[in-house]
Coordinates of C-alpha atoms in Angstrom, one line a residue:
Chain A
X27 CA 0.0 0.0 0.0
X28 CA 1.6 3.3 -1.1
X29 CA -0.6 6.1 0.1
X30 CA 1.5 8.8 -1.6
X31 CA 0.2 7.7 -5.0
X32 CA -3.4 8.7 -4.1
X33 CA -2.7 11.6 -1.8
X34 CA -2.0 14.2 -4.4
X35 CA -5.5 13.7 -5.7
X36 CA -7.2 13.3 -2.3
X37 CA -5.7 16.3 -0.6
X38 CA -7.0 18.9 -3.1
X39 CA -10.4 17.2 -3.2
X40 CA -10.5 17.2 0.6
X41 CA -9.4 20.8 0.9
X42 CA -11.9 21.8 -1.7
X43 CA -14.7 20.1 0.4
X44 CA -13.4 21.7 3.6
X45 CA -13.2 25.1 1.8
X46 CA -16.9 24.7 0.7
X47 CA -17.9 24.1 4.3
X48 CA -16.5 27.4 5.3
X49 CA -18.3 29.2 2.5
X50 CA -18.9 32.3 4.5
X51 CA -15.6 32.5 6.3
X52 CA -13.1 34.6 4.4
X53 CA -10.3 33.7 6.8
X54 CA -10.8 30.0 6.9
X55 CA -11.0 29.7 3.1
X56 CA -7.7 31.4 2.8
X57 CA -6.2 29.3 5.5
X58 CA -7.4 26.1 3.8
X59 CA -6.1 27.3 0.4
X60 CA -2.5 27.8 1.7
X61 CA -2.6 24.7 3.9
X62 CA -4.1 22.5 1.3
X63 CA -1.8 23.5 -1.5
X64 CA 1.2 23.4 0.8
X65 CA 0.2 19.8 1.8
X66 CA -0.1 19.0 -1.9
X67 CA 3.4 20.3 -2.5
X68 CA 4.8 18.2 0.3
X69 CA 3.0 15.0 -0.7
X70 CA 4.1 15.5 -4.3
X71 CA 7.7 15.7 -3.1
X72 CA 7.2 12.6 -1.1
X73 CA 5.8 10.9 -4.2
X74 CA 8.8 12.1 -6.2
X75 CA 11.2 10.6 -3.6
X76 CA 9.4 7.3 -3.5
X77 CA 9.3 7.0 -7.3
X78 CA 13.0 7.9 -7.5
X79 CA 13.8 5.2 -5.0
X80 CA 11.5 2.4 -5.9
X81 CA 10.7 2.9 -9.6
X82 CA 7.1 3.0 -11.0
X83 CA 4.5 2.9 -8.2
X84 CA 1.1 1.4 -8.9
X85 CA -2.0 1.5 -6.8
X86 CA -5.1 -0.6 -7.6
X87 CA -8.2 1.3 -6.5
X88 CA -10.4 -0.8 -4.2
X89 CA -7.9 -3.6 -4.6
X90 CA -9.3 -4.6 -8.0
X91 CA -6.3 -6.0 -9.8
X92 CA -5.4 -4.4 -13.1
X93 CA -6.7 -4.5 -15.8
X94 CA -10.2 -4.9 -14.2
X95 CA -10.1 -2.0 -11.8
X96 CA -8.9 1.6 -12.1
X97 CA -5.2 1.9 -11.4
X98 CA -3.2 4.9 -10.4
X99 CA 0.3 4.8 -11.8
X100 CA 3.1 7.1 -10.8
X101 CA 6.2 6.9 -13.1
X102 CA 8.9 9.5 -13.2
X103 CA 7.1 11.8 -15.7
X104 CA 3.9 11.6 -13.7
X105 CA 5.7 12.4 -10.5
X106 CA 7.6 15.3 -12.1
X107 CA 4.3 16.7 -13.3
X108 CA 2.7 16.3 -9.9
X109 CA 5.6 18.1 -8.2
X110 CA 5.2 21.0 -10.7
X111 CA 1.4 21.0 -9.9
X112 CA 2.3 21.3 -6.3
X113 CA 4.7 24.2 -6.8
X114 CA 2.3 26.1 -9.0
X115 CA -0.7 25.4 -6.8
X116 CA 1.2 26.7 -3.7
X117 CA 2.6 29.8 -5.5
X118 CA -0.8 30.7 -6.9
X119 CA -2.5 30.1 -3.6
X120 CA -0.1 32.5 -1.9
X121 CA -0.5 35.1 -4.7
X122 CA -4.3 34.8 -4.6
X123 CA -4.3 36.0 -0.9
X124 CA -3.4 39.5 -2.0
X125 CA -4.7 39.5 -5.6
X126 CA -8.1 37.9 -5.7
X127 CA -10.9 40.3 -4.6
X128 CA -13.5 39.6 -2.0
X129 CA -16.1 39.5 -4.7
X130 CA -14.4 36.6 -6.5
X131 CA -13.8 34.8 -3.3
X132 CA -17.4 35.0 -2.4
X133 CA -18.3 33.1 -5.5
X134 CA -16.1 30.2 -4.6
X135 CA -12.7 31.0 -6.1
X136 CA -10.8 28.8 -3.6
X137 CA -12.9 25.7 -3.7
X138 CA -12.7 25.8 -7.5
X139 CA -9.0 26.2 -7.4
X140 CA -8.7 23.0 -5.2
X141 CA -10.9 21.2 -7.6
X142 CA -8.8 22.2 -10.6
X143 CA -5.6 21.0 -8.8
X144 CA -7.3 17.7 -8.1
X145 CA -8.3 17.3 -11.7
X146 CA -4.8 18.1 -12.9
X147 CA -3.1 15.7 -10.4
X148 CA -5.6 13.0 -11.3
X149 CA -4.9 13.3 -15.0
X150 CA -1.2 13.0 -14.2
X151 CA -1.5 9.9 -12.0
X152 CA -4.2 7.7 -13.6
X153 CA -3.3 4.6 -15.6
X154 CA -6.8 4.2 -17.1
X155 CA -7.8 5.9 -20.3
X156 CA -11.4 6.5 -19.4
X157 CA -10.4 7.7 -16.0
X158 CA -8.1 10.2 -17.8
X159 CA -11.2 11.5 -19.6
X160 CA -13.0 11.8 -16.2
X161 CA -10.1 13.8 -14.7
X162 CA -10.0 16.0 -17.8
X163 CA -13.7 16.8 -17.3
X164 CA -13.2 17.6 -13.6
X165 CA -10.4 19.9 -14.5
X166 CA -12.4 21.5 -17.3
X167 CA -15.6 22.1 -15.3
X168 CA -13.5 23.8 -12.6
X169 CA -11.7 25.9 -15.2
X170 CA -14.9 26.9 -16.9
X171 CA -16.2 28.3 -13.6
X172 CA -12.9 30.0 -12.8
X173 CA -12.7 31.6 -16.2
X174 CA -16.0 33.4 -15.8
X175 CA -15.6 34.5 -12.2
X176 CA -16.7 38.1 -12.2
X177 CA -18.8 37.8 -15.5
X178 CA -17.3 40.7 -17.4
X179 CA -18.1 41.0 -21.1
X180 CA -14.6 39.9 -22.4
X181 CA -14.7 36.9 -20.0
X182 CA -18.0 35.7 -21.5
X183 CA -16.8 36.1 -25.1
X184 CA -13.6 34.3 -24.3
X185 CA -15.4 31.6 -22.3
X186 CA -17.7 30.7 -25.2
X187 CA -14.7 29.8 -27.4
X188 CA -12.8 28.1 -24.5
X189 CA -15.8 26.0 -23.6
X190 CA -16.7 25.1 -27.2
X191 CA -13.3 24.0 -28.2
X192 CA -12.6 22.1 -25.1
X193 CA -15.9 20.3 -25.2
X194 CA -15.3 19.4 -28.8
X195 CA -11.9 18.0 -27.9
X196 CA -13.4 16.0 -25.0
X197 CA -16.0 14.5 -27.4
X198 CA -13.2 13.5 -29.9
X199 CA -11.3 12.0 -27.0
X200 CA -14.4 10.1 -25.8
X201 CA -15.1 8.9 -29.4
X202 CA -11.6 7.6 -29.7
X203 CA -11.8 5.9 -26.3
X204 CA -15.0 4.2 -27.4
X205 CA -13.5 3.0 -30.7
X206 CA -10.3 1.8 -28.9
X207 CA -12.4 -0.2 -26.4
X208 CA -14.2 -1.8 -29.3
X209 CA -10.9 -2.7 -30.8
X210 CA -9.0 -4.1 -27.8
X211 CA -11.7 -4.6 -25.1
X212 CA -9.8 -2.9 -22.2
X213 CA -9.3 0.5 -20.8
X214 CA -6.2 0.1 -18.8
X215 CA -3.4 1.9 -20.6
X216 CA -0.8 -0.8 -20.0
X217 CA -3.2 -3.5 -21.1
X218 CA -4.2 -1.5 -24.2
X219 CA -0.5 -1.1 -25.1
X220 CA 0.0 -4.9 -24.8
X221 CA -3.0 -5.9 -26.7
X222 CA -2.6 -3.3 -29.5
X223 CA 0.5 -5.1 -30.6
X224 CA -1.7 -8.1 -31.4
X225 CA -4.2 -6.2 -33.4
X226 CA -3.7 -6.6 -37.1
X227 CA -5.9 -3.7 -38.3
X228 CA -3.1 -1.1 -38.7
X229 CA -5.3 1.4 -40.5
X230 CA -7.7 1.6 -37.5
X231 CA -4.8 2.1 -35.1
X232 CA -3.5 5.0 -37.2
X233 CA -7.0 6.5 -37.2
X234 CA -7.2 6.2 -33.5
X235 CA -3.8 7.6 -33.0
X236 CA -4.7 10.7 -35.1
X237 CA -8.0 11.1 -33.1
X238 CA -6.1 11.1 -29.8
X239 CA -3.6 13.5 -31.4
X240 CA -6.3 16.0 -32.4
X241 CA -8.1 15.7 -29.0
X242 CA -5.0 16.3 -26.9
X243 CA -3.7 18.8 -29.5
X244 CA -6.7 21.0 -28.9
X245 CA -6.2 20.8 -25.1
X246 CA -2.5 21.5 -25.5
X247 CA -3.3 24.5 -27.8
X248 CA -1.3 23.1 -30.7
X249 CA -1.7 24.3 -34.3
X250 CA -4.2 24.6 -35.9
X251 CA -6.8 24.6 -33.1
X252 CA -5.1 26.9 -30.6
X253 CA -7.2 30.1 -31.0
X254 CA -9.3 29.4 -28.0
X255 CA -6.3 30.1 -25.8
X256 CA -5.3 33.7 -26.8
X257 CA -9.0 34.5 -27.0
X258 CA -9.6 33.6 -23.3
X259 CA -6.5 33.5 -21.1
X260 CA -6.2 37.3 -20.8
X261 CA -9.7 37.8 -19.5
X262 CA -10.0 36.2 -16.0
X263 CA -8.4 37.5 -12.8
X264 CA -4.6 37.2 -13.1
X265 CA -4.2 34.5 -10.5
X266 CA -6.6 32.3 -12.6
X267 CA -4.6 33.2 -15.8
X268 CA -1.4 32.1 -14.1
X269 CA -2.8 28.8 -12.9
X270 CA -4.2 28.1 -16.3
X271 CA -1.0 29.1 -18.1
X272 CA 1.1 26.9 -15.9
X273 CA -1.0 23.8 -15.8
X274 CA -3.9 23.3 -18.2
X275 CA -2.2 23.1 -21.6
X276 CA 0.5 21.0 -20.1
X277 CA -2.0 18.4 -19.2
X278 CA -2.7 18.0 -22.9
X279 CA 1.1 17.8 -23.6
X280 CA 1.4 15.2 -20.8
X281 CA -1.4 13.2 -22.3
X282 CA 0.3 13.3 -25.7
X283 CA 3.6 12.1 -24.1
X284 CA 1.9 9.3 -22.3
X285 CA -0.3 8.1 -25.2
X286 CA 2.3 8.4 -27.9
X287 CA 5.1 6.7 -26.0
X288 CA 3.1 3.9 -24.4
X289 CA 0.2 3.1 -26.7
X290 CA 0.8 4.4 -30.2
X291 CA 4.5 3.8 -30.8
X292 CA 4.0 1.4 -33.7
X293 CA 4.3 3.7 -36.7
X294 CA 6.3 6.7 -35.7
X295 CA 7.0 7.4 -39.3
X296 CA 3.4 8.4 -39.8
X297 CA 2.1 9.8 -36.5
X298 CA 5.3 11.5 -35.2
X299 CA 6.0 13.0 -38.6
X300 CA 2.6 14.8 -38.5
X301 CA 3.5 16.0 -35.0
X302 CA 6.9 17.4 -36.2
X303 CA 5.1 19.7 -38.6
X304 CA 2.4 20.4 -36.2
X305 CA 5.0 21.4 -33.6
X306 CA 6.8 23.7 -36.1
X307 CA 3.6 25.5 -37.2
X308 CA 2.6 25.8 -33.5
X309 CA 5.8 27.5 -32.6
X310 CA 5.7 29.8 -35.6
X311 CA 2.0 30.8 -35.3
X312 CA 2.3 31.5 -31.6
X313 CA 5.3 33.6 -31.8
X314 CA 4.1 35.6 -34.8
X315 CA 0.8 36.2 -33.0
X316 CA 2.6 37.5 -30.0
X317 CA 4.7 39.9 -32.1
X318 CA 1.5 41.6 -33.2
X319 CA 0.1 42.2 -29.7
X320 CA 0.5 45.2 -27.4
X321 CA -1.2 43.8 -24.3
X322 CA 0.8 42.2 -21.6
X323 CA -1.2 39.1 -21.0
X324 CA -2.1 38.6 -24.7
X325 CA 1.6 38.5 -25.6
X326 CA 2.2 35.9 -22.8
X327 CA -0.8 33.9 -24.0
X328 CA 0.5 33.6 -27.5
X329 CA 3.8 32.6 -26.1
X330 CA 2.2 29.7 -24.4
X331 CA 1.2 28.5 -27.8
X332 CA 4.7 28.9 -29.3
X333 CA 6.4 27.1 -26.3
X334 CA 4.0 24.2 -26.5
X335 CA 5.5 23.6 -30.0
X336 CA 8.9 22.9 -28.4
X337 CA 7.5 20.3 -26.1
X338 CA 5.6 18.6 -28.8
X339 CA 8.7 18.7 -31.0
X340 CA 10.6 16.8 -28.3
X341 CA 8.0 14.1 -28.4
X342 CA 7.7 14.2 -32.2
X343 CA 11.4 13.6 -32.9
X344 CA 11.1 10.5 -30.7
X345 CA 14.8 10.0 -30.0
X346 CA 16.0 9.6 -26.4
X347 CA 17.6 13.1 -26.4
X348 CA 14.5 14.7 -27.8
X349 CA 12.2 13.1 -25.2
X350 CA 14.7 14.3 -22.5
X351 CA 14.4 17.8 -24.1
X352 CA 10.6 17.7 -24.1
X353 CA 10.4 16.7 -20.4
X354 CA 13.0 19.3 -19.4
X355 CA 11.1 21.9 -21.4
X356 CA 7.9 21.1 -19.6
X357 CA 9.6 21.6 -16.2
X358 CA 11.2 24.9 -17.2
X359 CA 8.1 26.2 -19.0
X360 CA 5.5 25.6 -16.3
X361 CA 7.5 27.6 -13.7
X362 CA 8.5 30.4 -16.0
X363 CA 5.2 31.0 -17.6
X364 CA 3.3 31.1 -14.4
X365 CA 5.8 33.5 -13.0
X366 CA 5.5 35.9 -16.0
X367 CA 1.7 36.0 -15.5
X368 CA 2.2 36.7 -11.8
X369 CA 4.5 39.6 -12.7
X370 CA 2.0 41.0 -15.2
X371 CA -0.5 40.9 -12.3
X372 CA 1.8 43.0 -10.1
X373 CA 2.2 45.5 -12.9
X374 CA -1.5 45.7 -13.3
X375 CA -1.9 46.3 -9.6
X376 CA 0.6 49.1 -9.6
X377 CA -0.5 50.8 -12.8
X378 CA -4.0 49.7 -13.4
X379 CA -3.6 48.4 -17.0
X380 CA -2.1 45.7 -19.1
X381 CA -1.8 47.9 -22.2
X382 CA 1.9 48.3 -23.1
X383 CA 1.2 51.8 -24.6
X384 CA -0.1 53.1 -21.3
X385 CA 2.6 51.6 -19.1
X386 CA 6.2 52.8 -18.6
X387 CA 8.8 53.9 -16.1
X388 CA 8.4 50.9 -13.8
X389 CA 12.2 50.4 -13.7
X390 CA 12.6 53.7 -12.1
X391 CA 9.9 53.2 -9.5
X392 CA 10.3 49.5 -8.9
X393 CA 13.7 48.3 -10.0
X394 CA 13.4 44.9 -8.2
X395 CA 10.2 44.1 -10.0
X396 CA 12.1 44.8 -13.3
X397 CA 14.7 42.2 -12.2
X398 CA 12.0 39.8 -11.3
X399 CA 10.5 40.2 -14.7
X400 CA 13.8 39.8 -16.5
X401 CA 14.6 36.4 -14.9
X402 CA 11.6 34.5 -16.3
X403 CA 11.5 36.6 -19.5
X404 CA 15.1 35.9 -20.5
X405 CA 14.6 32.3 -19.4
X406 CA 11.6 32.0 -21.7
X407 CA 13.7 33.4 -24.6
X408 CA 16.5 30.9 -23.8
X409 CA 19.3 33.1 -22.5
X410 CA 22.1 31.2 -20.6
X411 CA 22.5 30.5 -17.7
X412 CA 18.7 30.4 -17.1
X413 CA 16.5 27.3 -17.3
X414 CA 15.2 28.0 -20.8
X415 CA 18.7 27.9 -22.3
X416 CA 19.2 24.3 -21.4
X417 CA 15.7 23.3 -22.4
X418 CA 16.0 24.9 -25.8
X419 CA 19.6 23.6 -26.2
X420 CA 18.6 20.0 -25.7
X421 CA 15.6 20.1 -28.0
X422 CA 17.6 21.9 -30.8
X423 CA 20.5 19.5 -30.4
X424 CA 18.1 16.6 -30.7
X425 CA 16.7 18.2 -33.8
X426 CA 20.1 18.5 -35.4
X427 CA 21.0 14.9 -34.5
X428 CA 17.8 13.7 -36.0
X429 CA 18.6 15.7 -39.1
X430 CA 15.3 17.6 -39.0
X431 CA 16.9 20.8 -40.1
X432 CA 13.8 22.6 -41.3
X433 CA 12.0 22.4 -37.9
X434 CA 15.2 23.0 -36.0
X435 CA 15.6 26.3 -38.0
X436 CA 12.1 27.2 -37.0
X437 CA 12.9 26.5 -33.4
X438 CA 15.9 28.8 -33.4
X439 CA 14.0 31.5 -35.2
X440 CA 11.2 31.3 -32.7
X441 CA 13.7 31.7 -29.9
X442 CA 14.9 34.9 -31.5
X443 CA 11.4 36.2 -31.9
X444 CA 10.6 35.3 -28.3
X445 CA 13.5 37.5 -27.3
X446 CA 12.0 40.2 -29.5
X447 CA 8.6 40.0 -27.6
X448 CA 10.3 40.0 -24.2
X449 CA 12.4 43.0 -25.0
X450 CA 9.3 44.7 -26.3
X451 CA 7.6 44.2 -23.0
X452 CA 10.8 45.3 -21.2
X453 CA 11.1 48.4 -23.2
X454 CA 7.5 49.4 -23.0
X455 CA 6.7 48.5 -19.4
X456 CA 9.9 49.1 -17.6
X457 CA 12.3 51.2 -19.7
X458 CA 10.5 54.0 -21.5
X459 CA 9.3 57.1 -19.7
X460 CA 5.7 56.9 -18.3
X461 CA 3.2 58.2 -20.8
X462 CA 1.3 61.4 -20.2
X463 CA -1.7 60.7 -17.9
X464 CA -5.0 60.6 -19.8
X465 CA -8.4 61.7 -18.8
X466 CA -9.9 58.2 -18.8
X467 CA -7.2 56.9 -16.4
X468 CA -8.7 55.2 -13.5
X469 CA -7.8 56.0 -9.9
X470 CA -5.4 53.3 -8.7
X471 CA -5.9 52.4 -5.0
X472 CA -2.7 52.8 -3.0
X473 CA -0.9 49.6 -2.4
X474 CA 0.3 48.8 1.1
X475 CA 3.7 47.4 1.8
X476 CA 2.2 44.2 3.2
X477 CA 0.1 43.6 0.1
X478 CA 3.1 44.2 -2.2
X479 CA 5.2 41.7 -0.3
X480 CA 2.4 39.1 -0.5
X481 CA 2.5 39.5 -4.2
X482 CA 6.3 39.4 -4.4
X483 CA 6.9 36.3 -2.3
X484 CA 5.6 33.7 -4.9
X485 CA 7.2 35.5 -7.7
X486 CA 10.6 35.4 -5.9
X487 CA 10.1 31.8 -5.1
X488 CA 9.4 30.8 -8.7
X489 CA 12.3 33.0 -9.9
X490 CA 14.5 31.0 -7.6
X491 CA 13.2 27.8 -9.1
X492 CA 14.1 29.1 -12.5
X493 CA 17.6 30.0 -11.3
X494 CA 17.9 26.6 -9.6
X495 CA 17.0 24.7 -12.7
X496 CA 19.4 26.9 -14.8
X497 CA 22.4 26.8 -12.4
X498 CA 21.9 23.2 -11.3
X499 CA 21.1 21.7 -14.7
X500 CA 22.9 18.4 -14.3
X501 CA 20.6 16.8 -11.7
X502 CA 17.5 18.1 -13.4
X503 CA 18.9 16.7 -16.7
X504 CA 19.5 13.4 -15.0
X505 CA 15.9 13.3 -13.8
X506 CA 14.6 14.1 -17.3
X507 CA 16.9 11.4 -18.7
X508 CA 15.6 8.8 -16.3
X509 CA 12.0 9.7 -17.1
X510 CA 12.7 9.6 -20.8
X511 CA 14.3 6.1 -20.3
X512 CA 11.0 5.0 -18.7
X513 CA 8.9 6.5 -21.4
X514 CA 10.9 4.9 -24.2
X515 CA 10.7 1.4 -22.6
X516 CA 7.0 0.8 -22.2
X517 CA 7.6 -2.7 -21.2
X518 CA 8.6 -1.5 -17.7
X519 CA 5.4 0.4 -17.3
X520 CA 3.3 -2.6 -18.5
X521 CA 5.2 -4.9 -16.2
X522 CA 4.7 -2.6 -13.2
X523 CA 1.0 -2.4 -13.8
X524 CA 0.1 -5.9 -14.9
X525 CA 2.7 -7.8 -12.8
X526 CA 5.5 -10.1 -13.8
X527 CA 3.8 -12.4 -16.4
X528 CA 2.1 -9.5 -18.1
X529 CA -0.5 -11.8 -19.8
X530 CA -3.8 -11.7 -18.0
X531 CA -6.6 -14.0 -19.0
X532 CA -10.0 -12.5 -18.6
Chain B
X24 CA -28.3 -3.8 -35.7
X25 CA -24.8 -2.5 -35.9
X26 CA -25.0 -1.0 -39.5
X27 CA -28.2 0.8 -38.5
X28 CA -26.5 2.2 -35.4
X29 CA -23.5 3.3 -37.5
X30 CA -25.8 5.2 -39.8
X31 CA -27.6 6.8 -36.9
X32 CA -24.3 7.8 -35.2
X33 CA -23.1 9.3 -38.5
X34 CA -26.2 11.3 -38.9
X35 CA -26.1 12.6 -35.3
X36 CA -22.4 13.6 -35.7
X37 CA -23.0 15.4 -38.9
X38 CA -26.1 17.2 -37.6
X39 CA -24.1 18.2 -34.5
X40 CA -21.2 19.6 -36.6
X41 CA -23.6 21.4 -38.9
X42 CA -25.2 23.1 -35.8
X43 CA -21.9 24.0 -34.4
X44 CA -20.9 25.8 -37.6
X45 CA -23.8 28.1 -37.3
X46 CA -23.3 31.6 -35.8
X47 CA -26.1 31.4 -33.2
X48 CA -24.9 30.5 -29.8
X49 CA -28.1 28.5 -29.0
X50 CA -27.5 26.3 -32.0
X51 CA -23.9 25.9 -30.9
X52 CA -25.0 24.4 -27.6
X53 CA -27.5 22.2 -29.3
X54 CA -24.7 21.0 -31.5
X55 CA -22.6 20.2 -28.5
X56 CA -25.4 18.2 -26.9
X57 CA -26.0 16.2 -30.1
X58 CA -22.3 15.6 -30.3
X59 CA -22.0 14.1 -26.8
X60 CA -25.1 12.0 -27.4
X61 CA -23.5 10.7 -30.6
X62 CA -20.3 9.8 -28.7
X63 CA -22.3 7.9 -26.1
X64 CA -24.1 5.9 -28.8
X65 CA -20.8 5.2 -30.4
X66 CA -19.2 3.8 -27.3
X67 CA -22.3 1.6 -26.8
X68 CA -22.2 0.3 -30.3
X69 CA -18.5 -0.1 -30.8
X70 CA -18.2 -2.4 -27.8
X71 CA -20.6 -4.8 -29.6
X72 CA -24.3 -5.3 -29.2
X73 CA -25.3 -8.5 -27.6
X74 CA -29.1 -8.9 -27.1
X75 CA -30.9 -10.8 -24.5
X76 CA -27.9 -12.1 -22.6
X77 CA -27.5 -10.2 -19.3
X78 CA -24.1 -10.7 -17.7
X79 CA -25.4 -12.7 -14.7
X80 CA -23.4 -15.6 -13.1
X81 CA -25.6 -18.6 -12.4
X82 CA -25.6 -19.8 -8.8
X83 CA -22.6 -22.0 -7.9
X84 CA -20.4 -20.9 -10.8
X85 CA -17.7 -18.2 -10.8
X86 CA -18.1 -17.1 -14.5
X87 CA -21.1 -16.5 -16.7
X88 CA -22.1 -19.3 -19.2
X89 CA -21.7 -18.6 -22.9
X90 CA -21.7 -15.2 -24.6
X91 CA -23.1 -12.4 -22.5
X92 CA -23.4 -8.6 -23.0
X93 CA -20.4 -6.6 -21.9
X94 CA -21.5 -4.5 -18.9
X95 CA -18.6 -2.1 -19.0
X96 CA -19.7 0.1 -22.0
X97 CA -22.9 0.8 -20.1
X98 CA -21.0 2.0 -17.1
X99 CA -18.9 4.2 -19.4
X100 CA -21.9 5.6 -21.1
X101 CA -23.6 6.3 -17.8
X102 CA -20.5 8.2 -16.6
X103 CA -20.3 10.1 -19.9
X104 CA -24.0 11.0 -19.7
X105 CA -23.6 12.4 -16.2
X106 CA -20.5 14.4 -17.1
X107 CA -22.1 15.7 -20.3
X108 CA -25.2 16.7 -18.4
X109 CA -23.2 18.7 -15.9
X110 CA -21.0 20.4 -18.5
X111 CA -23.9 21.2 -20.8
X112 CA -26.0 22.7 -18.0
X113 CA -23.0 25.0 -17.4
X114 CA -22.9 25.8 -21.1
X115 CA -26.6 26.7 -21.1
X116 CA -26.1 29.1 -18.2
X117 CA -23.0 30.5 -19.9
X118 CA -24.8 31.3 -23.1
X119 CA -27.7 32.9 -21.2
X120 CA -25.3 35.1 -19.3
X121 CA -23.4 35.9 -22.4
X122 CA -26.7 36.8 -24.1
X123 CA -27.6 39.1 -21.2
X124 CA -24.2 40.9 -21.4
X125 CA -23.6 41.1 -25.1
X126 CA -27.3 41.4 -26.1
X127 CA -26.8 39.3 -29.2
X128 CA -27.3 35.6 -30.2
X129 CA -24.5 35.9 -32.8
X130 CA -21.0 34.7 -32.5
X131 CA -19.8 37.4 -35.0
X132 CA -20.7 40.0 -32.4
X133 CA -18.4 38.4 -29.8
X134 CA -15.1 39.0 -31.4
X135 CA -13.6 41.6 -29.0
X136 CA -11.2 39.1 -27.4
X137 CA -10.1 37.6 -30.7
X138 CA -7.1 38.8 -32.5

């Protein structure tokens, strides 16, 4: 019995329930938010340590042996993702204390946040494909409600696109699960992987692979169906944006990694080739979209799209080094992207707007904030010695070794254009002189020292994580390497879930 | 039975996608509802339709005799129906609120956040 496999799902569910019980108590909800996400972070570290020590951990729910019951499986990739969920959950919970207004809290911001974290952790830990669908829906419902907290006009307009595209992708996913069940008669991912090798209908397998690719591609905001993301991510309160930016699309990327290393690894010439070009176009369209924007959070939203391309490229090249690069990129990206959104929230709090044209002079008034912006921004663009440099370096090197020169060139170009976008924000927000005040400027409430510090603490923490990954690259690389080894050897996953013999007679 | 179901599922999917391509947000939600119903029927059908053979184990045995219907797809469909119901009731509330705020049942009037 390994409780740590289930705890990262149970703790947020439980804290969500407790938080609901204290619906009217402002103080208790905040206390539960910090305590619950802190406990999630601690258990995720525990899980990481156990997985590192003992290999892939499996838990059969209700003691129904696989493949009959639902299994929870924690391999290294799953554990890494759960740790990142813990870090982001804790940072955003701290940030929310000072940034989420009482009005939003009164409509259940904190219970929804816990529910979202539970859905995300569940998706990372489940070993059952239908259960993955259920966790996706848990996560989606929580995110729908968080997205429209406050019900402003842009939020409604963004939410319609977000809801429609995500529901469409869920239905495609469900359809693919139904067809897959018809083909192999099982839902356990390890069992599916084993039985699929005995299926002779290769055409059907390719159809299913592409259906999963489309479904998860929409969730990951990959080309061509990414437009729901920049249409909606800049509309909700900034803490929600940061949480979404860090975690939601990465669940789609994780699902792609899981499904295309474990289940659909038969014809990489076909499926992974599609992904290579999908990744290239995702990078390019995201970064070009960002170049045209002059709103802080919209630029960052488009950059989520472009960075997703690098992660998918790591998977698509399908060499050991490329997978390492993909996993490393996910680790780097989740932390950096959340941090950038948190910084944009501080800027908004200080100046009352996200429009670059109406910002300026922040370097003079808040030099430390400028430094805190530069760390994740330069990391995103891939400047050494920050985390993004190593992430990009590994992916690009893998691209050259795989002789995929076209897409490697795109990756390098996109890195340069990312730097352009980040320097644009730097110059407009921090460097240039503040613009003349306009008549329609809103009065900005004065910010107390205490409130400012509450906003700074999570930003500093995440910046330290970025520096840690960058300056301490070798252990992190070794971790990514070990997880890539597990991903490229599905037999180990299958053996861990189904037991020694592997073959199960129904 | 299966060919008929396949045709029905195809018709539902195509009707759903046609509805989703309209500009009206009400039709959009109707399309989403049809789509999830189509997916449920598809799970039900693709797992194989066995009629008149409930998966019951006779007394004294540990496995059912002969071919029986697979109970799992029904459990899946039930779960999917519940989830779709919850999500779609949210979507209905969302379009109502959106209509109240934007005062239009037209997706082309909701392009402020697009780029």
